[in-house]
Tab-separated table of C-alpha atoms in Angstrom:
chain	number	residue	atom	x	y	z
A	1	MET	CA	-10.944	15.942	-4.274
A	2	THR	CA	-10.665	17.317	-0.779
A	3	THR	CA	-8.571	20.421	-0.246
A	4	THR	CA	-6.385	20.079	2.820
A	5	PRO	CA	-4.027	23.102	3.135
A	6	HIS	CA	-0.546	21.695	3.606
A	7	PRO	CA	2.759	22.062	1.708
A	8	LEU	CA	2.920	18.315	1.020
A	9	VAL	CA	-0.456	18.425	-0.728
A	10	GLY	CA	0.918	21.116	-3.021
A	11	ARG	CA	4.058	19.090	-3.678
A	12	ALA	CA	2.007	15.995	-4.462
A	13	ARG	CA	-0.128	17.953	-6.945
A	14	GLN	CA	2.917	19.419	-8.656
A	15	LEU	CA	4.589	16.016	-8.865
A	16	ALA	CA	1.398	14.470	-10.214
A	17	ASN	CA	0.792	17.185	-12.814
A	18	ASP	CA	4.372	17.657	-14.000
A	19	LEU	CA	5.736	14.099	-13.927
A	20	LEU	CA	3.444	11.247	-12.936
A	21	ALA	CA	0.279	11.821	-14.974
A	22	PRO	CA	2.024	12.806	-18.246
A	23	HIS	CA	4.037	9.559	-18.229
A	24	ALA	CA	1.553	7.166	-16.594
A	25	GLU	CA	0.728	5.181	-19.741
A	26	ARG	CA	4.406	4.678	-20.542
A	27	VAL	CA	5.167	3.677	-16.958
A	28	ASP	CA	2.279	1.199	-17.043
A	29	GLN	CA	3.934	-0.581	-19.955
A	30	GLU	CA	7.619	-0.159	-19.096
A	31	GLY	CA	7.858	-0.013	-15.295
A	32	VAL	CA	8.249	2.586	-12.581
A	33	PRO	CA	11.521	4.373	-13.412
A	34	ASP	CA	14.225	5.344	-10.966
A	35	GLU	CA	13.545	9.013	-11.766
A	36	HIS	CA	10.006	8.778	-10.369
A	37	ILE	CA	11.299	7.311	-7.139
A	38	ALA	CA	14.045	9.939	-6.932
A	39	GLU	CA	11.438	12.706	-7.156
A	40	ILE	CA	9.255	11.005	-4.546
A	41	ARG	CA	12.280	10.829	-2.235
A	42	ARG	CA	13.042	14.539	-2.736
A	43	SER	CA	9.428	15.630	-2.263
A	44	GLY	CA	9.196	14.821	1.458
A	45	LEU	CA	6.135	12.651	0.864
A	46	LEU	CA	7.840	9.550	2.245
A	47	GLY	CA	7.851	11.211	5.656
A	48	VAL	CA	4.314	12.581	5.561
A	49	SER	CA	3.326	10.848	8.814
A	50	ALA	CA	6.784	10.417	10.366
A	51	PRO	CA	7.797	12.291	13.539
A	52	LYS	CA	9.336	15.730	13.008
A	53	GLU	CA	12.291	14.934	15.235
A	54	TYR	CA	13.318	12.261	12.737
A	55	GLY	CA	12.901	14.503	9.702
A	56	GLY	CA	9.253	13.755	8.901
A	57	ALA	CA	6.285	16.100	8.568
A	58	ASP	CA	4.025	14.541	11.219
A	59	ALA	CA	1.109	15.669	9.054
A	60	PRO	CA	-2.535	14.977	9.939
A	61	ALA	CA	-4.166	11.838	8.575
A	62	ALA	CA	-6.192	13.975	6.173
A	63	VAL	CA	-2.973	15.122	4.491
A	64	ALA	CA	-1.700	11.549	4.138
A	65	ARG	CA	-5.021	10.514	2.587
A	66	GLU	CA	-5.124	13.414	0.145
A	67	THR	CA	-1.562	12.933	-1.040
A	68	ALA	CA	-2.354	9.239	-1.568
A	69	GLU	CA	-5.412	10.161	-3.647
A	70	ILE	CA	-3.357	12.549	-5.765
A	71	LEU	CA	-0.514	10.106	-6.438
A	72	ALA	CA	-2.791	7.132	-7.131
A	73	GLY	CA	-4.976	9.181	-9.449
A	74	ALA	CA	-1.918	10.285	-11.413
A	75	CYS	CA	0.044	6.995	-11.612
A	76	CYS	CA	-1.186	4.066	-9.567
A	77	SER	CA	2.003	2.065	-10.116
A	78	THR	CA	4.212	4.789	-8.648
A	79	TRP	CA	1.744	5.304	-5.795
A	80	PHE	CA	1.780	1.583	-5.006
A	81	VAL	CA	5.568	1.372	-4.819
A	82	GLN	CA	5.838	4.337	-2.466
A	83	THR	CA	2.820	3.426	-0.327
A	84	GLN	CA	4.660	0.310	0.866
A	85	HIS	CA	7.084	2.648	2.629
A	86	HIS	CA	4.541	4.093	5.062
A	87	THR	CA	3.916	0.854	6.989
A	88	PRO	CA	7.588	0.457	7.988
A	89	VAL	CA	7.673	4.121	9.030
A	90	ALA	CA	4.533	3.708	11.137
A	91	THR	CA	5.866	0.480	12.657
A	92	LEU	CA	9.143	2.117	13.647
A	93	THR	CA	7.374	5.204	14.992
A	94	LYS	CA	5.493	3.038	17.494
A	95	SER	CA	8.496	0.854	18.309
A	96	GLU	CA	11.073	1.091	21.077
A	97	SER	CA	13.459	-1.284	19.309
A	98	ALA	CA	17.107	-0.547	18.564
A	99	VAL	CA	16.400	-0.543	14.836
A	100	ARG	CA	14.181	2.532	15.273
A	101	GLU	CA	17.180	4.799	15.892
A	102	ARG	CA	19.065	3.290	12.971
A	103	LEU	CA	16.361	3.448	10.306
A	104	LEU	CA	13.533	5.828	11.187
A	105	GLY	CA	15.461	8.990	10.323
A	106	PRO	CA	16.718	7.797	6.913
A	107	LEU	CA	13.248	6.457	6.053
A	108	ALA	CA	11.467	9.629	7.183
A	109	ARG	CA	13.838	11.820	5.160
A	110	GLY	CA	13.610	9.660	2.028
A	111	GLU	CA	17.243	8.618	2.160
A	112	LEU	CA	16.050	5.007	2.224
A	113	LEU	CA	12.973	3.500	0.577
A	114	SER	CA	11.352	0.484	2.222
A	115	GLY	CA	9.111	-2.258	0.950
A	116	VAL	CA	6.947	-4.660	2.953
A	117	ALA	CA	6.553	-8.430	2.995
A	118	TYR	CA	3.762	-9.177	5.425
A	119	ALA	CA	0.421	-9.645	3.605
A	120	HIS	CA	0.951	-13.423	3.799
A	121	LEU	CA	0.303	-13.208	7.558
A	122	ARG	CA	-3.378	-12.871	6.690
A	123	ALA	CA	-3.315	-16.498	5.486
A	124	HIS	CA	-3.124	-17.652	9.135
A	125	PRO	CA	-3.439	-20.402	10.353
A	126	ARG	CA	-1.377	-21.263	7.270
A	127	THR	CA	2.188	-20.038	7.744
A	128	PRO	CA	3.833	-19.263	4.386
A	129	VAL	CA	6.819	-17.857	6.292
A	130	ARG	CA	8.096	-19.493	9.481
A	131	VAL	CA	10.515	-17.779	11.897
A	132	THR	CA	12.660	-19.806	14.290
A	133	ARG	CA	15.442	-19.063	16.761
A	134	GLU	CA	18.902	-19.774	15.412
A	135	ARG	CA	22.128	-18.870	17.182
A	136	SER	CA	21.794	-15.284	18.464
A	137	GLY	CA	19.289	-14.307	15.797
A	138	TRP	CA	16.340	-15.514	13.737
A	139	ARG	CA	15.908	-17.764	10.720
A	140	PHE	CA	13.227	-17.184	8.039
A	141	ASP	CA	11.948	-20.016	5.827
A	142	GLY	CA	9.119	-20.121	3.320
A	143	THR	CA	7.683	-18.066	0.469
A	144	VAL	CA	6.541	-14.454	0.297
A	145	PRO	CA	4.013	-14.579	-2.560
A	146	TRP	CA	4.070	-10.840	-3.299
A	147	TYR	CA	6.807	-8.276	-2.824
A	148	THR	CA	6.515	-4.902	-4.564
A	149	GLY	CA	9.327	-2.527	-5.521
A	150	TRP	CA	12.098	-5.078	-6.081
A	151	GLY	CA	15.090	-3.227	-7.473
A	152	LEU	CA	13.708	0.120	-6.262
A	153	ASN	CA	13.623	-0.432	-2.492
A	154	ASP	CA	16.661	-0.238	-0.246
A	155	VAL	CA	15.274	-2.226	2.693
A	156	MET	CA	12.235	-4.356	3.460
A	157	LEU	CA	10.094	-5.065	6.492
A	158	LEU	CA	9.817	-8.859	6.495
A	159	ALA	CA	7.293	-10.800	8.576
A	160	GLY	CA	6.642	-14.381	9.574
A	161	ILE	CA	5.098	-16.509	12.308
A	162	THR	CA	7.096	-17.947	15.208
A	163	ASP	CA	6.602	-21.294	16.943
A	164	ALA	CA	4.899	-19.343	19.738
A	165	ASP	CA	2.318	-18.061	17.209
A	166	GLU	CA	3.689	-14.538	17.196
A	167	ALA	CA	3.625	-12.107	14.310
A	168	PHE	CA	7.320	-11.321	13.929
A	169	PHE	CA	8.746	-8.365	11.954
A	170	ALA	CA	12.362	-7.540	11.123
A	171	PHE	CA	14.245	-5.384	8.634
A	172	THR	CA	16.701	-6.601	6.033
A	173	GLU	CA	18.230	-5.264	2.842
A	174	ALA	CA	15.999	-5.551	-0.214
A	175	ARG	CA	18.433	-7.567	-2.310
A	176	GLU	CA	19.325	-11.169	-2.990
A	177	GLN	CA	21.496	-12.547	-0.203
A	178	PRO	CA	22.171	-15.926	1.396
A	179	GLY	CA	18.753	-17.415	2.153
A	180	LEU	CA	16.781	-14.879	0.077
A	181	ARG	CA	16.076	-15.252	-3.636
A	182	ALA	CA	13.644	-13.305	-5.813
A	183	SER	CA	11.591	-14.592	-8.724
A	184	ALA	CA	11.498	-12.850	-12.068
A	185	PRO	CA	9.158	-9.815	-12.038
A	186	MET	CA	5.555	-10.939	-12.398
A	187	ARG	CA	3.434	-10.138	-15.435
A	188	LEU	CA	0.165	-8.897	-13.953
A	189	ALA	CA	-3.137	-7.716	-15.404
A	190	ALA	CA	-2.465	-4.389	-13.707
A	191	LEU	CA	0.555	-2.759	-12.023
A	192	THR	CA	3.160	-4.964	-13.674
A	193	ALA	CA	5.104	-1.699	-13.542
A	194	SER	CA	5.395	-1.974	-9.749
A	195	ARG	CA	8.188	-4.592	-10.022
A	196	THR	CA	6.411	-7.247	-7.980
A	197	VAL	CA	8.198	-10.539	-7.318
A	198	ALA	CA	7.897	-13.585	-5.076
A	199	LEU	CA	10.594	-14.141	-2.476
A	200	GLN	CA	11.960	-17.562	-1.597
A	201	LEU	CA	13.349	-17.740	1.933
A	202	ASP	CA	15.626	-20.667	2.707
A	203	GLY	CA	17.409	-20.048	5.958
A	204	LEU	CA	17.632	-16.247	5.758
A	205	TRP	CA	19.318	-15.302	9.029
A	206	LEU	CA	18.759	-11.908	10.663
A	207	PRO	CA	20.359	-10.641	13.881
A	208	GLU	CA	18.381	-9.689	16.972
A	209	GLU	CA	19.029	-5.985	16.354
A	210	SER	CA	17.034	-6.155	13.107
A	211	VAL	CA	13.808	-7.073	14.955
A	212	VAL	CA	11.220	-4.316	15.200
A	213	LEU	CA	8.056	-6.061	16.418
A	214	ARG	CA	6.957	-9.300	18.106
A	215	ARG	CA	3.301	-9.616	19.026
A	216	PRO	CA	0.869	-12.491	19.618
A	217	TYR	CA	-0.743	-13.152	16.268
A	218	ALA	CA	-4.277	-12.543	17.555
A	219	GLU	CA	-3.305	-9.072	18.775
A	220	TRP	CA	-1.567	-8.149	15.542
A	221	ALA	CA	-4.450	-9.488	13.457
A	222	ALA	CA	-6.944	-7.348	15.387
A	223	SER	CA	-5.005	-4.158	14.635
A	224	ASP	CA	-4.481	-5.173	11.000
A	225	ARG	CA	-8.184	-5.937	10.645
A	226	ALA	CA	-9.098	-2.465	11.893
A	227	ARG	CA	-6.944	-0.886	9.166
A	228	THR	CA	-8.391	-2.997	6.362
A	229	LEU	CA	-11.988	-2.100	7.211
A	230	ASN	CA	-11.630	1.410	5.816
A	231	ALA	CA	-11.998	2.583	2.232
A	232	SER	CA	-8.763	3.157	0.314
A	233	PRO	CA	-7.837	6.741	-0.650
A	234	ALA	CA	-6.369	5.287	-3.855
A	235	ALA	CA	-9.856	4.164	-4.924
A	236	PHE	CA	-11.126	7.718	-4.548
A	237	GLY	CA	-8.125	9.103	-6.427
A	238	ILE	CA	-8.616	6.842	-9.440
A	239	THR	CA	-12.364	7.464	-9.400
A	240	GLU	CA	-11.682	11.214	-9.542
A	241	THR	CA	-9.361	10.782	-12.514
A	242	ALA	CA	-11.852	8.571	-14.359
A	243	LEU	CA	-14.629	11.117	-13.825
A	244	GLY	CA	-12.432	13.675	-15.543
A	245	LEU	CA	-12.767	11.644	-18.761
A	246	LEU	CA	-16.570	11.879	-18.780
A	247	ASP	CA	-18.959	14.555	-20.002
A	248	ASP	CA	-20.514	16.742	-17.327
A	249	ASP	CA	-23.953	15.127	-17.447
A	250	THR	CA	-22.512	11.657	-16.870
A	251	ALA	CA	-19.951	12.749	-14.303
A	252	ALA	CA	-22.142	14.968	-12.123
A	253	PRO	CA	-24.196	12.301	-10.306
A	254	LEU	CA	-21.135	10.077	-9.893
A	255	ARG	CA	-19.119	12.980	-8.499
A	256	ALA	CA	-21.864	13.724	-5.972
A	257	ARG	CA	-21.789	10.089	-4.932
A	258	LEU	CA	-17.996	10.267	-4.613
A	259	HIS	CA	-18.187	13.257	-2.268
A	260	GLU	CA	-20.811	11.513	-0.128
A	261	ILE	CA	-18.981	8.184	0.223
A	262	ARG	CA	-15.583	9.778	0.738
A	263	GLY	CA	-16.872	12.158	3.387
A	264	ARG	CA	-18.525	9.380	5.379
A	265	ALA	CA	-15.569	7.004	4.985
A	266	TYR	CA	-13.000	9.563	6.138
A	267	ALA	CA	-15.126	10.620	9.081
A	268	LEU	CA	-15.140	7.013	10.263
A	269	ALA	CA	-11.419	6.629	9.562
A	270	ASP	CA	-10.843	9.543	11.965
A	271	HIS	CA	-13.090	8.032	14.630
A	272	SER	CA	-11.289	7.693	17.949
A	273	VAL	CA	-12.108	3.973	18.274
A	274	ALA	CA	-10.904	2.060	15.205
A	275	GLN	CA	-12.952	-1.050	16.005
A	276	GLU	CA	-16.328	0.712	16.146
A	277	HIS	CA	-18.827	0.972	13.261
A	278	GLU	CA	-17.291	-2.049	11.538
A	279	GLU	CA	-20.288	-2.868	9.369
A	280	GLU	CA	-20.565	0.712	8.150
A	281	ARG	CA	-16.840	0.886	7.401
A	282	LEU	CA	-17.008	-2.300	5.329
A	283	ALA	CA	-20.143	-1.077	3.573
A	284	LEU	CA	-18.446	2.185	2.607
A	285	ARG	CA	-15.361	0.317	1.446
A	286	THR	CA	-17.563	-1.807	-0.798
A	287	GLN	CA	-19.483	1.248	-2.029
A	288	SER	CA	-16.209	2.972	-2.896
A	289	PHE	CA	-15.219	-0.020	-5.023
A	290	GLU	CA	-18.560	-0.103	-6.776
A	291	LEU	CA	-18.277	3.596	-7.564
A	292	LEU	CA	-14.724	3.032	-8.791
A	293	ARG	CA	-15.919	0.241	-11.077
A	294	THR	CA	-18.767	2.386	-12.402
A	295	ALA	CA	-16.548	5.414	-13.057
A	296	THR	CA	-13.808	3.471	-14.821
A	297	THR	CA	-16.352	1.493	-16.858
A	298	ALA	CA	-17.994	4.755	-17.891
A	299	ALA	CA	-14.582	6.052	-18.979
A	300	VAL	CA	-14.077	2.955	-21.157
A	301	VAL	CA	-17.556	3.288	-22.665
A	302	THR	CA	-16.940	6.968	-23.361
A	303	GLY	CA	-13.648	6.192	-25.096
A	304	GLY	CA	-15.111	3.512	-27.341
A	305	GLY	CA	-12.989	1.095	-29.357
A	306	ARG	CA	-9.750	3.000	-28.877
A	307	THR	CA	-9.783	2.069	-25.191
A	308	MET	CA	-8.735	-1.453	-26.201
A	309	ILE	CA	-5.282	-0.094	-27.041
A	310	LEU	CA	-3.002	-0.913	-24.100
A	311	THR	CA	-1.716	2.642	-23.906
A	312	ASN	CA	-5.205	4.117	-23.481
A	313	LYS	CA	-5.744	6.017	-20.229
A	314	ALA	CA	-9.306	4.803	-19.570
A	315	GLN	CA	-8.277	1.179	-19.978
A	316	ARG	CA	-5.313	1.651	-17.659
A	317	LEU	CA	-7.617	3.131	-15.016
A	318	ALA	CA	-10.042	0.219	-15.413
A	319	ARG	CA	-7.225	-2.293	-14.896
A	320	GLU	CA	-5.959	-0.376	-11.881
A	321	ALA	CA	-9.485	-0.485	-10.476
A	322	LEU	CA	-9.434	-4.284	-10.764
A	323	PHE	CA	-6.214	-4.327	-8.807
A	324	LEU	CA	-7.606	-2.196	-5.979
A	325	LEU	CA	-10.529	-4.614	-5.555
A	326	VAL	CA	-8.116	-7.183	-4.113
A	327	GLN	CA	-5.309	-5.006	-2.717
A	328	GLY	CA	-5.303	-5.306	1.080
A	329	GLN	CA	-8.165	-7.782	0.913
A	330	THR	CA	-9.067	-9.916	3.928
A	331	ARG	CA	-11.579	-12.735	4.289
A	332	GLU	CA	-13.952	-10.275	5.935
A	333	SER	CA	-13.720	-7.567	3.269
A	334	ARG	CA	-14.021	-10.205	0.528
A	335	ARG	CA	-17.203	-11.603	2.051
A	336	ALA	CA	-18.724	-8.146	2.504
A	337	HIS	CA	-17.980	-7.289	-1.116
A	338	LEU	CA	-19.336	-10.582	-2.458
A	339	ASN	CA	-22.498	-10.208	-0.383
A	340	ALA	CA	-23.043	-6.754	-1.854
A	341	LEU	CA	-22.468	-8.017	-5.393
A	342	ALA	CA	-24.920	-10.870	-4.841
A	343	GLY	CA	-27.497	-8.818	-3.024
């Protein structure tokens, strides 16, 4: 683990040690409880990267990464619910829309928790969600295949594609309403606890003042692609936790590999030009996943037969590792990973 001196890193460690890690196996089986989210709200972590003038911490990227590692390593389900929140905050921070003044402060201070419904944009040219002009606002139709935090989030950042081939983002309340219906919570191999549902949109109407971003799809996709090239801090956090279940002789070479990959990946993540060194970024992302798989497999092997019990920590980490292999996946990252596995 890196050691970035910042109050939020200390708060994340305390939250992880006192609440998240001790209850992670129960949460995995029963769901992320309201109490976990309440503590996340109070901690200030929801505003880690938000502007200070809106109540956030405006912390360096290294702090955001380390707090993500800590939370994911303690309870990946809780981390995954709260990590959705940071994209809406970042989107509003860069926006000049009217909704910025209405929502950025409450989101930065943890008074509101936001989810996101935009990963389906990566299916382009397919358009699972279509946005069209209707009256003085916008109509959403289609299906959001994955929405995390249903019943925990207050608002959501919802995206679709317009007839002009724009990526279109707007905020709405995270609840059933005319034109928006949620499926039953999905039973997943990992992170069922994150309260993930599918959303059916049938004429959901949102006013103009809810719109936060409209951008030609090609431009949005380029910026999204740059983000998904980098290794996930959550992968490093779970790797670190899995290594803690191993004996020193087994863990030592894997820990050295972790420090090497993480150091190189974060140096590139901080590079001033996000689009440079693409092949190396993808290679490090893939290497981080392979190390994650090795560490969690070693934890299962170390634990023996008892790891087949659903409440076993090593097995939970191994299932969470499977989830991270496809979380935030794009065609490009999938191909790079498959090439490495085949090669």
